[in-house]
Amino acid sequence: DAKTTQPNSMESNEEEPVHLPCNHSTISGTDYIHWYRQLPSQGPEYVIHGLTSNVNNRMASLAIAEDRKSSTLILHRATLRDAAVYYCIPTSGTYKYIFGTGTRLKVLA
Amino acid sequence: DAGVIQSPRHEVTEMGQEVTLRCKPISGHNSLFWYRQTMMRGLELLIYFNNNVPIDDSGMPEDRFSAKMPNASFSTLKIQPSEPRDSAVYFCASRTAGASSYNEQFFGPGTRLTVL
C-alpha cells in the first residue's frame, strides 16, 4: 500500500479557495487516489477520486501531478461546513482503504 | 435512502460484558465493512464482507471479536468479553459491486463504545 504524507492541519478563511496537498510517492500505476473527509462526530464521506487526469465534481476538484506522486484537493470556496479531517487514500484496486492521520481543516469565519 | 444505519449510537458497558453492535447497509449494496476509530490508531478496517461472506478478517484484533452477516440487510459485530481498551467509535460502511477500486464506501454515523 502506498504511504501518504499530509499536513496535520490547515486553516482557511471562509469563501476562499483551499488547496489540500498529499504526497504519495510510492503509489503504483493502477492505484486510484481517493479523498474522503470526516466531519465532527460523523463517519467519513467520499469527496472525489481520480487516476491520472484532473477531476471535478460538485464538492471539489482533484489535481493529480503528472508523475502521480502527489495530488491536491481543491475546495473552491470554503464554507464553515467544510471544516473536517481530509484523508488522501491511494487504493490498490482492492477494498482495503488505509486511512492515515489526514489533514484537519479549520475554516475561519 | 436512509443511508447506513447503526445501532446503538452510544453504548456504555462494564468490563467483561458482551457487546453487540448492529448495522443495516444501504439497500442494494453487497459489500460491508466494519471499522474502528481511536485516537491512538486512527481508523482501522476490522472485517470486510462481500455478498454476506467474510472475505478479510485480518483486522479483527483477537478472538473476543466476531462479526456476522446473516443476510444482505443486517450485520453484527460482537465483543465478548469486552475490555476497556475496546473503547472506540465503530463504523459500518457499505458499497456496491465487488473489488472495484472506484466504488465509494458509504459510512454510517458510528457507535461510540465505552467500556468501564
GROMACS .gro file of N, CA, C and O in nm, chain A residues 32 34 36 38 41-44 46 49 87 91 93-97 99, chain B residues 33 35 37 43 45 48 56 58 91 95 99 101-105 107-108:
model
  144
   32TYR      N    1  -0.592   0.411  -0.771
   32TYR     CA    2  -0.672   0.532  -0.774
   32TYR      C    3  -0.639   0.615  -0.650
   32TYR      O    4  -0.594   0.562  -0.548
   34HIS      N    5  -0.817   0.837  -0.381
   34HIS     CA    6  -0.946   0.875  -0.324
   34HIS      C    7  -0.925   0.981  -0.218
   34HIS      O    8  -0.824   0.979  -0.145
   36TYR      N    9  -1.147   1.128   0.109
   36TYR     CA   10  -1.263   1.123   0.197
   36TYR      C   11  -1.246   1.234   0.300
   36TYR      O   12  -1.134   1.280   0.327
   38GLN      N   13  -1.400   1.362   0.704
   38GLN     CA   14  -1.478   1.324   0.821
   38GLN      C   15  -1.514   1.450   0.899
   38GLN      O   16  -1.426   1.514   0.958
   41SER      N   17  -1.786   1.425   1.461
   41SER     CA   18  -1.885   1.329   1.513
   41SER      C   19  -1.963   1.258   1.403
   41SER      O   20  -2.077   1.215   1.425
   42GLN      N   21  -1.903   1.243   1.286
   42GLN     CA   22  -1.967   1.170   1.177
   42GLN      C   23  -1.871   1.067   1.119
   42GLN      O   24  -1.751   1.071   1.145
   43GLY      N   25  -1.926   0.978   1.038
   43GLY     CA   26  -1.841   0.885   0.966
   43GLY      C   27  -1.780   0.953   0.845
   43GLY      O   28  -1.828   1.057   0.800
   44PRO      N   29  -1.673   0.897   0.792
   44PRO     CA   30  -1.612   0.955   0.672
   44PRO      C   31  -1.710   0.959   0.556
   44PRO      O   32  -1.802   0.876   0.548
   46TYR      N   33  -1.723   1.025   0.117
   46TYR     CA   34  -1.649   1.034  -0.008
   46TYR      C   35  -1.649   1.178  -0.059
   46TYR      O   36  -1.751   1.248  -0.052
   49HIS      N   37  -1.241   1.112  -0.643
   49HIS     CA   38  -1.131   1.020  -0.672
   49HIS      C   39  -1.083   1.042  -0.815
   49HIS      O   40  -1.155   1.098  -0.899
   87TYR      N   41  -0.884   1.301   0.427
   87TYR     CA   42  -0.794   1.187   0.410
   87TYR      C   43  -0.767   1.163   0.261
   87TYR      O   44  -0.860   1.157   0.180
   91THR      N   45  -0.566   0.376  -0.342
   91THR     CA   46  -0.618   0.240  -0.329
   91THR      C   47  -0.553   0.150  -0.433
   91THR      O   48  -0.534   0.188  -0.546
   93GLY      N   49  -0.664  -0.103  -0.588
   93GLY     CA   50  -0.754  -0.184  -0.669
   93GLY      C   51  -0.831  -0.285  -0.589
   93GLY      O   52  -0.900  -0.367  -0.643
   94THR      N   53  -0.821  -0.281  -0.457
   94THR     CA   54  -0.897  -0.372  -0.373
   94THR      C   55  -0.988  -0.290  -0.281
   94THR      O   56  -1.005  -0.172  -0.299
   95TYR      N   57  -1.045  -0.356  -0.185
   95TYR     CA   58  -1.140  -0.292  -0.096
   95TYR      C   59  -1.074  -0.218   0.019
   95TYR      O   60  -1.137  -0.142   0.089
   96LYS      N   61  -0.945  -0.243   0.042
   96LYS     CA   62  -0.885  -0.201   0.168
   96LYS      C   63  -0.838  -0.056   0.161
   96LYS      O   64  -0.740  -0.024   0.094
   97TYR      N   65  -0.908   0.031   0.233
   97TYR     CA   66  -0.867   0.170   0.245
   97TYR      C   67  -0.777   0.183   0.367
   97TYR      O   68  -0.813   0.137   0.474
   99PHE      N   69  -0.660   0.454   0.602
   99PHE     CA   70  -0.678   0.593   0.642
   99PHE      C   71  -0.557   0.635   0.725
   99PHE      O   72  -0.529   0.577   0.827
  142PHE      N   73  -1.839  -0.328   0.550
  142PHE     CA   74  -1.712  -0.312   0.621
  142PHE      C   75  -1.740  -0.270   0.765
  142PHE      O   76  -1.830  -0.189   0.789
  144TYR      N   77  -1.525  -0.085   1.073
  144TYR     CA   78  -1.403  -0.012   1.108
  144TYR      C   79  -1.407   0.024   1.256
  144TYR      O   80  -1.514   0.033   1.317
  146GLN      N   81  -1.231   0.328   1.517
  146GLN     CA   82  -1.152   0.452   1.520
  146GLN      C   83  -1.117   0.488   1.664
  146GLN      O   84  -1.205   0.501   1.748
  152LEU      N   85  -0.833   0.523   1.206
  152LEU     CA   86  -0.943   0.444   1.151
  152LEU      C   87  -0.887   0.317   1.090
  152LEU      O   88  -0.806   0.321   0.998
  154LEU      N   89  -0.962  -0.088   0.943
  154LEU     CA   90  -1.057  -0.186   0.894
  154LEU      C   91  -1.050  -0.313   0.979
  154LEU      O   92  -0.942  -0.368   0.999
  157TYR      N   93  -1.426  -0.732   0.635
  157TYR     CA   94  -1.492  -0.698   0.508
  157TYR      C   95  -1.575  -0.818   0.463
  157TYR      O   96  -1.525  -0.931   0.458
  165ASP      N   97  -1.220  -1.084   0.441
  165ASP     CA   98  -1.095  -1.048   0.506
  165ASP      C   99  -1.125  -1.007   0.651
  165ASP      O  100  -1.190  -0.905   0.672
  167SER      N  101  -0.865  -1.001   0.876
  167SER     CA  102  -0.730  -0.988   0.933
  167SER      C  103  -0.718  -0.871   1.029
  167SER      O  104  -0.624  -0.865   1.109
  200PHE      N  105  -1.745   0.204   1.316
  200PHE     CA  106  -1.820   0.244   1.197
  200PHE      C  107  -1.849   0.123   1.109
  200PHE      O  108  -1.765   0.034   1.094
  204ARG      N  109  -2.095  -0.062   0.024
  204ARG     CA  110  -2.078  -0.014  -0.112
  204ARG      C  111  -2.132  -0.118  -0.209
  204ARG      O  112  -2.161  -0.232  -0.171
  208ALA      N  113  -1.479  -0.595  -0.606
  208ALA     CA  114  -1.350  -0.542  -0.564
  208ALA      C  115  -1.305  -0.422  -0.645
  208ALA      O  116  -1.190  -0.384  -0.641
  210SER      N  117  -1.197  -0.069  -0.747
  210SER     CA  118  -1.131   0.030  -0.664
  210SER      C  119  -1.201   0.163  -0.668
  210SER      O  120  -1.166   0.253  -0.594
  211TYR      N  121  -1.298   0.183  -0.754
  211TYR     CA  122  -1.359   0.314  -0.762
  211TYR      C  123  -1.505   0.314  -0.723
  211TYR      O  124  -1.582   0.395  -0.770
  212ASN      N  125  -1.546   0.222  -0.643
  212ASN     CA  126  -1.679   0.227  -0.583
  212ASN      C  127  -1.666   0.279  -0.442
  212ASN      O  128  -1.607   0.216  -0.356
  213GLU      N  129  -1.725   0.396  -0.418
  213GLU     CA  130  -1.708   0.461  -0.290
  213GLU      C  131  -1.777   0.385  -0.179
  213GLU      O  132  -1.877   0.316  -0.201
  214GLN      N  133  -1.722   0.401  -0.061
  214GLN     CA  134  -1.784   0.342   0.058
  214GLN      C  135  -1.870   0.448   0.126
  214GLN      O  136  -1.830   0.564   0.136
  216PHE      N  137  -2.042   0.546   0.476
  216PHE     CA  138  -2.025   0.517   0.617
  216PHE      C  139  -2.150   0.551   0.697
  216PHE      O  140  -2.220   0.649   0.667
  217GLY      N  141  -2.172   0.473   0.802
  217GLY     CA  142  -2.277   0.505   0.897
  217GLY      C  143  -2.228   0.608   0.997
  217GLY      O  144  -2.113   0.651   0.992
   0.00000   0.00000   0.00000
